[in-house]
Short mmCIF file of C-alpha atoms in Angstrom, two decimals:
data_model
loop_
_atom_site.label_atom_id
_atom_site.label_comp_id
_atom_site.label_asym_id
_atom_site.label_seq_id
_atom_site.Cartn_x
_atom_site.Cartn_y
_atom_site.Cartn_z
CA UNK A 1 9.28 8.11 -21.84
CA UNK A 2 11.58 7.38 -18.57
CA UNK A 3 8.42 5.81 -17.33
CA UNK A 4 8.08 3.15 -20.00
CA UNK A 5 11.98 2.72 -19.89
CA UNK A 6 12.07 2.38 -15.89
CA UNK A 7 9.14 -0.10 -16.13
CA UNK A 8 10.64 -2.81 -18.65
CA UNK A 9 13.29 -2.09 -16.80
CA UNK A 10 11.94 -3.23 -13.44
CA UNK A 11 10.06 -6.20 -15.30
CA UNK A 12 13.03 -7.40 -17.26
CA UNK A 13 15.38 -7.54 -14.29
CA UNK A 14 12.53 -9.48 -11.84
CA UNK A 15 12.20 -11.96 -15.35
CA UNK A 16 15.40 -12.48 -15.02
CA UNK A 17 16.21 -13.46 -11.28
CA UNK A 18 13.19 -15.25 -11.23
CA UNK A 19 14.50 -17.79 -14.08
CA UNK A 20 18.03 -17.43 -12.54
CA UNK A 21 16.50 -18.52 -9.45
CA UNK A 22 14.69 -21.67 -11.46
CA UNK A 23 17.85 -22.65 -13.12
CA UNK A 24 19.93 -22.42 -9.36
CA UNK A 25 17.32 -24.99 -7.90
CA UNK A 26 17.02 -27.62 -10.87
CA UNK A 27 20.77 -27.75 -11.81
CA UNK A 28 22.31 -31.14 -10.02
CA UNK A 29 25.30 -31.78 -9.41
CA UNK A 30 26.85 -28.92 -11.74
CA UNK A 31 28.17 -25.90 -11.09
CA UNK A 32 25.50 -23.85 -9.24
CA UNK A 33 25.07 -19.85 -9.24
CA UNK A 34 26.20 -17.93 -6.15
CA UNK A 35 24.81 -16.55 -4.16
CA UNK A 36 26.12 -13.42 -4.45
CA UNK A 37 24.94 -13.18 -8.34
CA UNK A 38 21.74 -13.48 -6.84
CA UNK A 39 22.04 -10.46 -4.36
CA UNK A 40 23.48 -8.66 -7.16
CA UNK A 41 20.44 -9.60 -9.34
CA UNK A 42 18.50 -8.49 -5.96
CA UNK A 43 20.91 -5.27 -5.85
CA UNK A 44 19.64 -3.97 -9.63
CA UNK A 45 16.21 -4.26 -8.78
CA UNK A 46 14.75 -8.06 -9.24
CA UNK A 47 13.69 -8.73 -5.28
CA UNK A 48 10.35 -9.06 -6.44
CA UNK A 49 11.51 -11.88 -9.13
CA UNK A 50 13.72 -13.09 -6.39
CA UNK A 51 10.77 -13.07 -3.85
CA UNK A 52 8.41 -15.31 -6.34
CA UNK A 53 11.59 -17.63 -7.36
CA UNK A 54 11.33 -18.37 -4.11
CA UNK A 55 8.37 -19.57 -3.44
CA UNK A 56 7.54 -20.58 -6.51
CA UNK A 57 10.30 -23.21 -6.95
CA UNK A 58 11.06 -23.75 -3.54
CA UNK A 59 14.38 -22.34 -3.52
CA UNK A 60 16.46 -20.43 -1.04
CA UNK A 61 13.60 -20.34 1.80
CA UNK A 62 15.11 -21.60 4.62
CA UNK A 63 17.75 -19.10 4.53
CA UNK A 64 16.59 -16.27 6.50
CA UNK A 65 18.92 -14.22 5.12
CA UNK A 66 17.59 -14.01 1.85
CA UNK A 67 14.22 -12.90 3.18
CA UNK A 68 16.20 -9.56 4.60
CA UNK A 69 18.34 -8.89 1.71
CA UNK A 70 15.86 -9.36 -0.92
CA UNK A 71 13.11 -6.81 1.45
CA UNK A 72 15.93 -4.68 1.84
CA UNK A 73 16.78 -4.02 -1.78
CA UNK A 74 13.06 -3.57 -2.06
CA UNK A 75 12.42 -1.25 -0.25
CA UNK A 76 15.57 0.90 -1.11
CA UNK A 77 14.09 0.63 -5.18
CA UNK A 78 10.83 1.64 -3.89
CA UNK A 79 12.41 4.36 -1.81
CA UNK A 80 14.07 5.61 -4.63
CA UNK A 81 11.46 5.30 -7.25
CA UNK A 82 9.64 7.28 -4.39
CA UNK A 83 12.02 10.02 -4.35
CA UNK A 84 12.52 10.32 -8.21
CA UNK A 85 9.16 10.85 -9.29
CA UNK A 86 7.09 12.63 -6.32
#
């Protein structure tokens, strides 16, 4: 049961910063998301979304920072996935 939850979890969180990410790079000239929504989205679990918003729309990649804060997040949910199961 925690399994399923945890998992459309995970999915619905990456679905989400991955079309947050979509609407960031096509809005012009209007008020734009920060950037710190997007760590936060990052922070809950979506660096996977984030990491495919990325590339997939072109969006973000020439900040390096991204890149580390995104893996970063990642591998602190996989750590503690890790930890809470095994």
């Amino acid at each position: 049961m925690i399994y399923n939850i945890l998992l459309l979890y995970y999915i619905a969180i990456n679905v989400v910063l991955f079309v947050v990410m979509g609407i960031d790079k096509y809005k012009r000239h209007l008020w734009r998301i920060p950037e710190s929504a997007l760590f936060s989205l990052s922070f809950l679990g979506g660096s996977i979304g984030g990491f495919f918003g990325m590339f997939c729309f072109k969006h973000k990649i020439r900040k390096y920072y991204f890149y580390i804060i995104y893996f970063l997040f990642l591998i602190i949910h996989i750590y503690l996935l890790y930890r809470m199961f095994f």
